[in-house]
Coordinates of C-alpha atoms in Angstrom, one line a residue:
Chain A
M1 CA 28.3 -28.3 27.4
E2 CA 31.0 -25.7 26.5
M3 CA 31.1 -27.1 23.0
L4 CA 27.3 -27.1 22.6
L5 CA 27.1 -23.5 23.8
S6 CA 29.8 -22.4 21.5
I7 CA 27.9 -24.0 18.6
L8 CA 24.6 -22.5 19.6
L9 CA 26.2 -19.0 19.9
G10 CA 27.5 -19.3 16.3
L11 CA 24.2 -20.7 15.1
W12 CA 22.4 -17.8 16.7
L13 CA 24.4 -15.4 14.6
V14 CA 23.8 -17.5 11.5
F15 CA 20.0 -17.4 12.3
A16 CA 20.2 -13.5 12.5
G17 CA 21.9 -13.6 9.0
V18 CA 19.1 -15.7 7.6
F19 CA 16.5 -13.4 9.2
Y20 CA 18.2 -10.5 7.5
K21 CA 18.3 -12.3 4.1
V22 CA 14.7 -13.4 4.3
F23 CA 13.4 -10.1 5.5
V24 CA 15.4 -7.8 3.2
T25 CA 14.8 -10.0 0.2
G26 CA 11.0 -10.0 0.9
Q27 CA 10.9 -6.2 1.3
F28 CA 13.0 -5.5 -1.8
K29 CA 10.9 -7.8 -3.9
M30 CA 7.9 -5.7 -3.0
Y31 CA 9.9 -2.6 -3.8
R32 CA 10.6 -3.9 -7.3
T33 CA 6.9 -4.9 -7.9
C34 CA 5.8 -1.5 -6.6
R35 CA 8.4 0.3 -8.9
Q36 CA 7.1 -1.8 -11.8
E37 CA 3.4 -0.9 -11.1
N38 CA 4.6 2.7 -10.6
S39 CA 6.2 2.9 -14.0
D40 CA 3.1 1.4 -15.5
S41 CA 0.7 3.8 -13.8
G42 CA 2.9 6.9 -13.8
S43 CA 2.6 7.5 -10.0
D44 CA 5.4 9.0 -7.9
A45 CA 5.4 6.8 -4.8
T46 CA 3.5 3.7 -3.8
K47 CA 3.0 1.6 -0.7
G48 CA 5.2 -1.3 -0.1
G49 CA 5.9 -3.6 2.8
A50 CA 4.3 -6.4 4.6
G51 CA 2.1 -4.2 6.8
A52 CA 0.7 -1.9 4.2
Chain B
M1 CA 52.6 14.1 34.9
N2 CA 52.5 10.4 33.9
S3 CA 52.4 9.2 30.2
Y4 CA 48.9 7.8 30.7
L5 CA 47.5 11.1 31.8
I6 CA 49.3 12.9 28.9
G7 CA 47.7 10.5 26.4
V8 CA 44.3 11.0 28.0
L9 CA 44.6 14.8 27.9
I10 CA 45.8 14.8 24.3
S11 CA 42.7 12.7 23.3
L12 CA 40.3 15.0 25.2
A13 CA 41.9 18.0 23.5
V14 CA 41.4 16.3 20.1
Y15 CA 37.8 15.6 20.7
L16 CA 37.2 19.3 21.9
F17 CA 38.9 20.7 18.9
V18 CA 36.9 18.4 16.4
G19 CA 33.6 19.2 18.2
A20 CA 34.4 23.0 18.2
Y21 CA 35.2 22.8 14.4
I22 CA 32.1 20.8 13.5
G23 CA 29.9 23.1 15.7
R24 CA 30.7 26.1 13.5
K25 CA 28.9 24.3 10.6
V26 CA 25.6 23.8 12.6
K27 CA 23.1 26.3 11.1
N28 CA 19.6 25.0 12.0
L29 CA 17.7 22.5 14.1
N30 CA 17.8 19.8 11.4
D31 CA 21.6 20.1 11.6
Y32 CA 21.7 20.1 15.3
Y33 CA 19.3 17.3 16.0
V34 CA 19.8 14.9 13.2
A35 CA 23.0 16.0 11.4
G36 CA 21.0 17.1 8.3
R37 CA 20.1 13.4 7.8
Q38 CA 23.1 12.9 5.6
A39 CA 25.3 10.6 7.7
P40 CA 27.0 7.7 5.8
V41 CA 27.5 4.1 7.0
I42 CA 30.8 4.7 8.8
L43 CA 29.5 7.6 11.0
I44 CA 26.3 5.7 11.9
V45 CA 28.2 2.5 12.7
G46 CA 30.7 4.5 14.8
S47 CA 28.0 6.2 16.7
L48 CA 25.9 3.1 17.2
V49 CA 28.7 1.2 18.7
A50 CA 30.4 4.1 20.6
S51 CA 27.0 5.0 22.3
F52 CA 26.3 1.5 23.1
L53 CA 29.7 0.4 24.5
S54 CA 30.5 2.5 27.5
T55 CA 32.8 2.1 30.5
G56 CA 30.2 -0.5 31.7
A57 CA 31.4 -2.9 29.0
F58 CA 35.2 -2.1 29.3
L59 CA 35.2 -2.1 33.1
G60 CA 31.8 -3.6 34.4
D61 CA 31.4 -6.5 32.1
T62 CA 35.1 -7.4 32.1
G63 CA 35.0 -7.2 35.9
E64 CA 32.2 -9.8 35.9
V65 CA 34.2 -12.1 33.6
Y66 CA 37.3 -11.6 35.8
S67 CA 35.1 -12.6 38.8
G68 CA 34.0 -15.9 37.3
F69 CA 31.2 -15.3 34.8
F70 CA 32.8 -15.7 31.4
M71 CA 30.2 -17.7 29.6
G72 CA 27.1 -15.9 31.0
I73 CA 28.6 -12.5 29.8
L74 CA 29.6 -13.9 26.4
I75 CA 26.0 -15.1 25.9
V76 CA 24.6 -11.7 26.7
G77 CA 27.2 -10.1 24.5
V78 CA 26.4 -12.2 21.4
I79 CA 22.6 -12.1 21.8
Q80 CA 22.5 -8.3 22.5
A81 CA 24.6 -7.6 19.3
S82 CA 22.0 -9.5 17.2
G83 CA 19.5 -6.8 18.3
Y84 CA 21.0 -4.6 15.6
I85 CA 19.9 -7.0 12.8
F86 CA 16.3 -7.4 14.2
G87 CA 15.9 -3.8 15.3
S88 CA 17.0 -2.2 12.1
N89 CA 14.6 -4.2 10.0
L90 CA 11.6 -4.2 12.3
F91 CA 11.8 -0.6 13.6
G92 CA 14.9 1.4 12.6
R93 CA 14.2 2.0 8.9
Y94 CA 10.6 3.0 9.6
I95 CA 11.5 5.8 12.1
R96 CA 14.0 7.0 9.6
R97 CA 11.1 7.2 7.1
S98 CA 9.0 9.2 9.5
E99 CA 11.4 12.0 9.3
V100 CA 11.1 13.2 12.9
L101 CA 13.7 14.9 15.1
T102 CA 13.5 12.7 18.2
I103 CA 12.0 9.2 19.0
P104 CA 9.4 10.7 21.4
E105 CA 8.3 12.9 18.4
Y106 CA 7.9 9.7 16.4
F107 CA 5.5 8.2 19.0
G108 CA 3.6 11.6 19.1
T109 CA 3.2 11.7 15.4
R110 CA 2.5 7.9 14.9
F111 CA -0.2 7.9 17.5
D112 CA -1.4 11.5 16.9
S113 CA -1.0 12.2 20.7
K114 CA 0.8 14.9 22.6
A115 CA 0.4 12.8 25.8
I116 CA 2.4 9.8 24.5
R117 CA 5.1 12.2 23.1
T118 CA 5.4 13.9 26.5
L119 CA 5.5 10.4 28.3
A120 CA 8.1 9.1 25.9
G121 CA 10.1 12.3 26.5
V122 CA 9.9 12.0 30.3
T123 CA 10.9 8.3 30.2
T124 CA 13.8 9.2 27.9
I125 CA 15.0 11.8 30.3
I126 CA 14.7 9.7 33.5
G127 CA 16.2 6.6 31.9
I128 CA 19.0 8.3 30.1
V129 CA 20.0 10.5 32.9
A130 CA 20.4 7.4 35.1
Y131 CA 22.5 5.8 32.3
L132 CA 24.5 9.2 31.9
L133 CA 25.4 9.1 35.5
S134 CA 26.6 5.6 35.1
A135 CA 28.9 6.7 32.2
T136 CA 30.1 9.7 34.1
Q137 CA 31.0 7.6 37.1
G138 CA 32.8 5.1 34.9
I139 CA 34.9 7.9 33.3
T140 CA 35.5 9.4 36.8
L141 CA 36.7 6.1 38.2
L142 CA 39.1 5.7 35.3
M143 CA 40.4 9.3 35.7
S144 CA 41.0 9.0 39.4
Q145 CA 42.9 5.7 38.9
I146 CA 45.1 7.2 36.3
T147 CA 45.7 10.6 37.9
G148 CA 45.4 9.9 41.6
L149 CA 43.2 13.0 41.8
D150 CA 40.2 13.5 44.1
Y151 CA 37.0 11.9 43.0
R152 CA 35.1 15.3 42.7
I153 CA 37.9 16.9 40.7
C154 CA 37.7 13.9 38.3
V155 CA 33.8 14.2 38.1
I156 CA 34.2 17.8 36.8
I157 CA 36.9 16.8 34.2
A158 CA 34.7 13.9 33.1
W159 CA 31.7 16.1 32.8
L160 CA 33.7 18.7 30.8
A161 CA 35.0 16.1 28.6
Y162 CA 31.6 15.4 26.9
T163 CA 29.6 18.4 27.7
V164 CA 31.4 21.2 26.0
F165 CA 31.5 19.8 22.4
T166 CA 28.0 18.2 22.7
I167 CA 26.2 21.4 23.6
Y168 CA 28.0 23.4 21.0
A169 CA 28.1 21.0 18.1
G170 CA 25.0 18.8 18.7
S171 CA 24.5 15.7 16.6
P172 CA 27.1 16.4 13.9
G173 CA 29.8 16.8 16.6
V174 CA 28.6 13.7 18.4
L175 CA 28.5 11.6 15.3
L176 CA 32.1 12.5 14.2
T177 CA 33.6 12.2 17.7
D178 CA 31.8 9.0 18.4
T179 CA 33.3 7.6 15.2
M180 CA 36.7 8.7 16.2
M181 CA 36.3 7.2 19.7
F182 CA 34.9 4.0 18.2
M183 CA 38.2 3.6 16.1
V184 CA 40.2 4.3 19.2
F185 CA 38.6 1.6 21.4
L186 CA 38.4 -0.8 18.6
L187 CA 42.1 -0.5 18.1
A188 CA 42.5 -0.7 21.9
A189 CA 40.5 -3.9 22.2
V190 CA 42.3 -5.6 19.2
I191 CA 45.8 -4.6 20.3
A192 CA 45.3 -5.3 23.9
I193 CA 44.5 -9.0 23.7
P194 CA 47.7 -10.1 22.2
C195 CA 49.7 -8.4 24.9
I196 CA 47.5 -9.9 27.6
T197 CA 47.6 -13.3 26.0
I198 CA 51.4 -13.4 25.8
S199 CA 51.5 -12.5 29.4
A200 CA 49.1 -15.2 30.3
G201 CA 51.5 -17.8 28.6
G202 CA 49.8 -18.0 25.3
W203 CA 46.3 -18.5 24.1
F204 CA 45.9 -22.4 24.6
P205 CA 47.9 -22.6 27.8
A206 CA 45.9 -19.8 29.1
I207 CA 42.6 -21.4 28.2
Q208 CA 43.7 -24.7 29.7
G209 CA 45.0 -23.0 32.9
L210 CA 41.7 -21.3 33.4
A211 CA 39.8 -24.5 32.7
T212 CA 41.3 -26.1 35.8
S213 CA 41.7 -22.7 37.8
E214 CA 41.7 -23.2 41.6
T215 CA 41.5 -19.5 42.4
V216 CA 38.2 -19.0 40.6
P217 CA 36.8 -22.5 39.9
G218 CA 34.7 -22.7 36.8
I219 CA 35.6 -19.2 35.5
I220 CA 35.3 -20.3 31.9
S221 CA 33.1 -23.3 32.2
W222 CA 29.6 -23.2 30.9
S223 CA 28.1 -22.7 34.4
G224 CA 30.5 -20.0 35.5
N225 CA 31.8 -19.8 39.1
L226 CA 28.9 -21.0 41.2
D227 CA 29.7 -18.6 44.1
Y228 CA 29.3 -15.6 41.8
L229 CA 25.6 -15.1 40.8
Y230 CA 23.3 -18.1 41.0
P231 CA 24.2 -21.5 42.7
T232 CA 23.4 -23.6 39.7
G233 CA 24.7 -23.5 36.0
G234 CA 21.1 -23.7 34.7
Q235 CA 20.1 -20.6 36.5
N236 CA 23.2 -18.8 35.3
I237 CA 22.5 -19.7 31.7
M238 CA 18.8 -18.6 32.1
W239 CA 19.9 -15.3 33.5
A240 CA 22.3 -14.8 30.6
V241 CA 19.8 -15.6 27.9
T242 CA 17.2 -13.5 29.6
Y243 CA 19.5 -10.5 29.8
G244 CA 20.8 -11.1 26.3
I245 CA 17.2 -10.7 25.1
V246 CA 16.8 -7.6 27.2
W247 CA 19.8 -6.0 25.9
A248 CA 18.9 -7.0 22.3
L249 CA 15.6 -5.1 22.9
V250 CA 17.7 -2.2 24.3
V251 CA 19.9 -2.3 21.1
A252 CA 16.8 -2.5 18.8
T253 CA 14.6 0.1 20.4
S254 CA 16.3 2.4 23.0
P255 CA 16.5 6.0 22.0
W256 CA 20.3 6.2 22.1
Q257 CA 20.5 3.5 19.5
T258 CA 17.5 4.1 17.3
S259 CA 18.0 7.9 17.1
R260 CA 21.2 7.2 15.2
Y261 CA 19.1 5.9 12.3
L262 CA 17.4 9.3 12.1
M263 CA 20.6 10.7 10.9
A264 CA 21.3 8.1 8.2
K265 CA 21.3 9.4 4.7
D266 CA 18.9 6.7 3.5
E267 CA 17.3 3.3 4.6
H268 CA 20.0 1.3 3.0
T269 CA 22.5 3.2 5.3
V270 CA 20.3 2.1 8.3
M271 CA 20.4 -1.7 7.3
R272 CA 24.0 -1.8 6.3
S273 CA 25.1 0.1 9.5
A274 CA 23.3 -2.4 11.6
V275 CA 25.2 -5.4 10.0
F276 CA 28.6 -3.7 10.6
A277 CA 27.6 -2.5 14.1
S278 CA 26.5 -5.9 15.1
M279 CA 29.9 -7.5 14.0
A280 CA 31.9 -4.6 15.6
V281 CA 30.2 -5.1 19.0
I282 CA 30.8 -8.8 18.9
I283 CA 34.5 -8.4 18.0
V284 CA 35.2 -5.8 20.7
T285 CA 33.3 -7.5 23.5
T286 CA 34.6 -11.0 22.8
A287 CA 38.1 -9.6 22.7
L288 CA 37.5 -7.9 26.0
Y289 CA 35.9 -11.0 27.7
F290 CA 38.8 -13.3 26.8
S291 CA 41.2 -10.6 27.9
A292 CA 39.5 -10.3 31.3
A293 CA 39.6 -14.0 31.8
F294 CA 43.4 -14.2 31.0
I295 CA 44.0 -11.2 33.4
Q296 CA 42.6 -13.6 36.1
K297 CA 45.2 -16.1 35.3
I298 CA 48.0 -13.4 35.2
H299 CA 47.1 -11.7 38.4
P300 CA 44.2 -13.1 40.6
G301 CA 42.8 -11.0 43.6
L302 CA 42.1 -7.7 41.8
E303 CA 38.8 -5.9 42.3
G304 CA 36.8 -7.1 39.2
Q305 CA 36.2 -3.6 37.6
M306 CA 39.9 -2.7 38.0
A307 CA 41.1 -5.7 35.9
M308 CA 41.4 -3.9 32.5
I309 CA 42.9 -0.7 34.2
W310 CA 45.5 -2.9 36.0
A311 CA 46.4 -4.7 32.8
A312 CA 46.8 -1.5 30.9
M313 CA 49.2 -0.2 33.5
N314 CA 51.1 -3.4 34.3
V315 CA 51.0 -5.9 31.6
M316 CA 51.3 -3.9 28.3
P317 CA 54.0 -1.8 26.8
K318 CA 53.4 1.8 27.9
A319 CA 52.2 2.9 24.4
V320 CA 49.7 0.1 24.1
G321 CA 48.6 0.8 27.7
V322 CA 48.0 4.4 26.9
I323 CA 45.9 3.3 23.9
L324 CA 43.8 0.9 26.0
L325 CA 43.2 3.6 28.6
T326 CA 42.4 6.3 26.2
G327 CA 40.1 3.7 24.4
I328 CA 38.2 2.9 27.6
L329 CA 37.8 6.7 28.3
A330 CA 36.6 7.2 24.7
A331 CA 33.9 4.5 25.2
G332 CA 32.7 6.5 28.3
I333 CA 32.9 9.9 26.8
S334 CA 31.2 8.8 23.5
S335 CA 28.3 7.4 25.5
G336 CA 28.1 10.5 27.7
S337 CA 27.9 12.8 24.6
T338 CA 25.1 10.7 23.0
F339 CA 23.1 10.5 26.2
L340 CA 23.5 14.2 27.0
S341 CA 22.4 15.1 23.4
L342 CA 19.4 12.9 23.6
V343 CA 18.2 14.2 27.0
G344 CA 18.6 17.8 25.8
F345 CA 16.8 17.2 22.6
S346 CA 13.9 15.5 24.4
L347 CA 13.7 18.3 26.9
T348 CA 13.5 21.1 24.2
N349 CA 11.7 19.2 21.4
D350 CA 9.3 17.0 23.3
I351 CA 8.5 18.5 26.7
F352 CA 9.2 22.2 26.5
H353 CA 8.9 24.1 23.2
S354 CA 10.5 27.3 22.0
K355 CA 7.9 29.9 21.3
S356 CA 10.1 31.4 18.5
H357 CA 10.1 30.1 15.0
D358 CA 13.5 31.7 14.3
Q359 CA 16.0 28.8 13.8
K360 CA 18.8 30.6 15.6
K361 CA 16.6 31.3 18.6
M362 CA 15.4 27.7 18.7
L363 CA 19.0 26.5 18.3
A364 CA 19.9 28.7 21.4
F365 CA 16.9 27.4 23.3
S366 CA 18.1 23.7 22.7
R367 CA 21.5 24.5 23.7
R368 CA 20.4 26.2 26.9
G369 CA 18.2 23.2 27.7
M370 CA 21.1 20.8 27.2
L371 CA 23.2 23.0 29.5
I372 CA 20.6 22.9 32.3
V373 CA 20.5 19.1 32.0
S374 CA 24.3 18.8 32.0
F375 CA 24.4 20.8 35.3
V376 CA 21.8 18.6 36.9
V377 CA 23.9 15.5 35.9
L378 CA 27.0 17.1 37.3
A379 CA 25.3 17.9 40.6
L380 CA 24.1 14.3 40.9
A381 CA 27.4 12.8 40.0
Y382 CA 29.3 15.3 42.2
F383 CA 27.3 14.9 45.4
N384 CA 26.8 11.2 44.6
P385 CA 23.8 10.4 46.7
P386 CA 23.3 6.7 47.5
A387 CA 20.2 6.4 45.3
V388 CA 22.4 6.9 42.3
F389 CA 23.6 3.4 42.3
W390 CA 20.3 1.7 41.9
M391 CA 19.4 4.4 39.3
M392 CA 22.3 3.3 37.1
Y393 CA 21.2 -0.3 37.0
F394 CA 17.6 0.9 36.0
G395 CA 18.8 3.0 33.1
G396 CA 19.2 0.3 30.4
T397 CA 16.4 -2.2 31.1
V398 CA 13.6 0.4 31.4
F399 CA 13.6 1.0 27.6
A400 CA 13.4 -2.7 26.9
C401 CA 10.4 -3.0 29.1
S402 CA 8.5 0.2 28.4
W403 CA 9.4 1.0 24.8
G404 CA 10.4 -2.4 23.3
P405 CA 6.9 -3.8 22.6
I406 CA 5.5 -0.4 21.8
C407 CA 8.2 0.4 19.2
I408 CA 7.7 -2.9 17.3
A409 CA 3.9 -2.9 17.6
S410 CA 3.8 0.8 16.4
V411 CA 5.0 -0.4 13.0
W412 CA 3.5 -3.9 12.8
S413 CA 0.2 -3.9 14.7
K414 CA -2.9 -2.6 13.1
R415 CA -4.8 -2.8 16.4
L416 CA -2.5 -0.8 18.7
T417 CA -4.2 2.4 19.6
K418 CA -2.8 5.6 21.4
T419 CA -4.5 4.6 24.6
G420 CA -2.9 1.1 24.4
A421 CA 0.5 2.6 23.6
F422 CA 0.2 5.1 26.4
W423 CA -0.8 2.6 29.1
G424 CA 1.6 0.0 27.8
M425 CA 4.6 2.6 28.0
L426 CA 3.5 3.9 31.4
L427 CA 2.9 0.6 33.1
G428 CA 6.1 -0.9 31.6
F429 CA 8.0 1.9 33.0
L430 CA 6.4 1.9 36.4
G431 CA 6.7 -1.9 36.7
N432 CA 10.3 -1.9 36.0
F433 CA 11.1 1.3 38.0
I434 CA 9.1 0.1 41.2
M435 CA 10.6 -3.5 41.2
R436 CA 14.1 -2.2 40.6
M437 CA 13.9 0.3 43.4
Y438 CA 12.3 -2.3 45.7
T439 CA 14.9 -5.0 45.1
S440 CA 17.9 -2.5 45.1
L441 CA 16.9 -0.7 48.3
S442 CA 15.6 -3.6 50.3
G443 CA 18.3 -6.0 49.2
V444 CA 15.8 -8.7 48.7
T445 CA 16.5 -11.3 46.0
L446 CA 13.2 -12.4 44.3
P447 CA 12.9 -15.4 42.0
M448 CA 13.9 -14.6 38.3
I449 CA 10.2 -14.5 37.3
F450 CA 9.8 -11.4 39.4
D451 CA 12.8 -9.7 37.8
S452 CA 12.0 -6.0 37.1
F453 CA 12.3 -6.8 33.4
F454 CA 9.7 -9.5 33.4
V455 CA 7.3 -7.4 35.6
G456 CA 7.8 -4.4 33.4
I457 CA 7.4 -6.2 30.0
F458 CA 4.4 -8.1 31.2
L459 CA 2.6 -4.8 32.4
C460 CA 3.6 -3.1 29.1
I461 CA 2.1 -5.8 26.9
A462 CA -0.9 -6.1 29.2
G463 CA -1.5 -2.4 29.3
A464 CA -1.1 -2.2 25.4
I465 CA -3.6 -5.1 24.9
V466 CA -6.3 -3.9 27.3
G467 CA -5.9 -0.2 26.3
S468 CA -6.3 -1.2 22.6
A469 CA -9.2 -3.5 23.2
L470 CA -11.1 -0.7 24.9
T471 CA -10.6 1.9 22.2
Q472 CA -10.6 2.1 18.4
V473 CA -7.7 3.1 16.1
T474 CA -8.7 6.6 14.9
P475 CA -8.4 7.5 11.1
A476 CA -5.5 9.8 11.9
E477 CA -3.6 6.9 13.6
K478 CA -4.4 4.6 10.8
A479 CA -3.2 7.2 8.2
Q480 CA 0.0 7.7 10.2
R481 CA 0.9 4.0 10.3
E482 CA 0.1 3.7 6.5
K483 CA 2.6 6.5 5.8
L484 CA 5.4 4.4 7.4
F485 CA 4.8 1.9 4.6
I486 CA 5.2 4.4 1.8
V487 CA 8.6 3.7 0.3
P488 CA 10.5 6.7 -1.0
E489 CA 11.4 6.3 -4.6
C490 CA 15.1 6.9 -3.8
E491 CA 15.1 3.6 -1.8
K492 CA 14.3 1.6 -4.9
D493 CA 17.6 2.0 -6.6
E494 CA 18.5 -1.4 -7.9
A495 CA 22.3 -1.1 -7.4
K496 CA 21.7 0.0 -3.7
M497 CA 19.3 -2.8 -3.1
K498 CA 21.7 -5.4 -4.4
K499 CA 24.5 -4.1 -2.2
T500 CA 22.2 -4.0 0.9
Q501 CA 20.8 -7.4 0.2
G502 CA 24.2 -9.0 -0.4
L503 CA 25.4 -8.1 3.1
Y504 CA 23.7 -11.1 4.5
K505 CA 26.6 -13.2 3.1
V506 CA 29.0 -11.1 5.1
Y507 CA 27.0 -11.7 8.3
L508 CA 26.5 -15.4 7.7
T509 CA 30.2 -15.8 7.0
F510 CA 31.0 -13.8 10.2
G511 CA 28.5 -16.1 12.2
I512 CA 30.2 -19.3 10.9
A513 CA 33.7 -17.9 11.6
F514 CA 32.7 -16.9 15.1
L515 CA 31.4 -20.5 15.6
I516 CA 34.7 -22.0 14.4
F517 CA 36.6 -19.5 16.6
L518 CA 34.8 -20.5 19.7
V519 CA 35.0 -24.3 19.0
V520 CA 38.6 -24.2 18.1
G521 CA 39.8 -21.4 20.4
Y522 CA 37.8 -22.2 23.4
A523 CA 35.7 -25.4 23.6
I524 CA 38.3 -27.9 22.3
P525 CA 41.2 -26.7 24.5
Y526 CA 38.8 -26.5 27.4
A527 CA 37.7 -30.1 26.9
Q528 CA 41.3 -31.3 26.5
A529 CA 42.4 -29.6 29.7
M530 CA 39.5 -31.1 31.7
A531 CA 40.3 -34.6 30.2
A532 CA 43.9 -34.2 31.1
A533 CA 43.1 -33.2 34.7
G534 CA 40.7 -36.2 34.9
L535 CA 37.7 -33.9 35.5

């Protein structure tokens, strides 16, 4: 049980790292898309993000 | 005068000097409240960790480990630290984008409601004053142990230690001194553990000795010592996971953590700081928990919360002991300074307002407000009424219940209305407060499902859902929420994005290294010891 809990605690941190990667990558992908659309339309700031 | 006291007094003088120097540079409210929104990663990490880890972690949590609850506290420590990763991405960067001065102001702006701003301000003051009392008493306990002085004299020294520079220098002073104190207690935790390990007979012999301990049976087993909290291992693990989640919510949404993000120079700073803060908290707390368990092997029979103080004065070379004691003191003072600044800011920015628009007069108004709050805290700590004890335990969890769901939903829910947010926050606060008061004052132990956290968070979510179902999102609320998703152009710098994105590799590597460390340094020697003992 001690071994299992040790592994689970480590894996929890790995999960948090994966969450960070997926979330940040998704957000930045939108930033890049918005930036591209911006430069095409000449606007200063655009919406971006999953909830917009 | 003993060398521990000299070390402590020198460290206090340095913090005062730095605070006084920084305070001279504060020119306006933006400087005073949010350090001009120019803080780099190192200062945000320093302040996040220093305001989170207080004497509660250094004396209280280590006391629980020493008394037989190693695995439970380790689980809480790891889960709570992951709150930085979730909180910064789901909430922290959006409040930085809202450009407010305080978190209650964020709620007021987001929901276009003075009522919710005032309610958030009041809950901030009540919850943080309770927590500030806890930090003050922790510092006092340490001071009286080191100096042998009377409790009340130590209360005044403790109060002075964080009050003077906080009132004068505001957030810039708090950020810088927090970071210095963070460095001190990080160093303390890292250098203390080798000394304690050597005294315990070496790492692996110490783990093996604790595995078969007869003085505190089960101290480092998965279930913990069954005389300590709950009578079964399953209940102990349930408690640990629940409170890990509670404290992850505190890390993700409490005002003393999220307000640090308001000072960050950009959103990349917010996200990078969260990664480093999470790792730093895990390193410091894990070092402390193993140290506390090892102290049990070296010297059983201490009062739990005295374990680290005893080790600093009896196990280590004097210089290392001085560093450890000043580190513990730094943890308490840094939390005290952050808490006091937040209460003062809420009082003068969210509840009472200066009639003047002159920056100097508004600054003076804020400083006076903070001074009044600090005197109230001093009086409460000095006279130490019995009610103070249950208030301390209430301080942390109240924000997880009443703020946690509302913070996250304020960004991610299109349906949450000002009425839903108001009732959710109020009911969550009252549910937690009343249950905590009832169980603490009556001494009744209720089933875990009626824990104040569960009651509070259930009422918060119910209030938010029912309140939002009965009302409509106004155009102003909708517009405010949409503004949170407008990304400033400066955040779209490609080089910055790559650097921020790449940090996941650092965190993943850290997670894997932590797993290997626990398996090799704890689980395997534990299993070997149990097998050798035929258990």
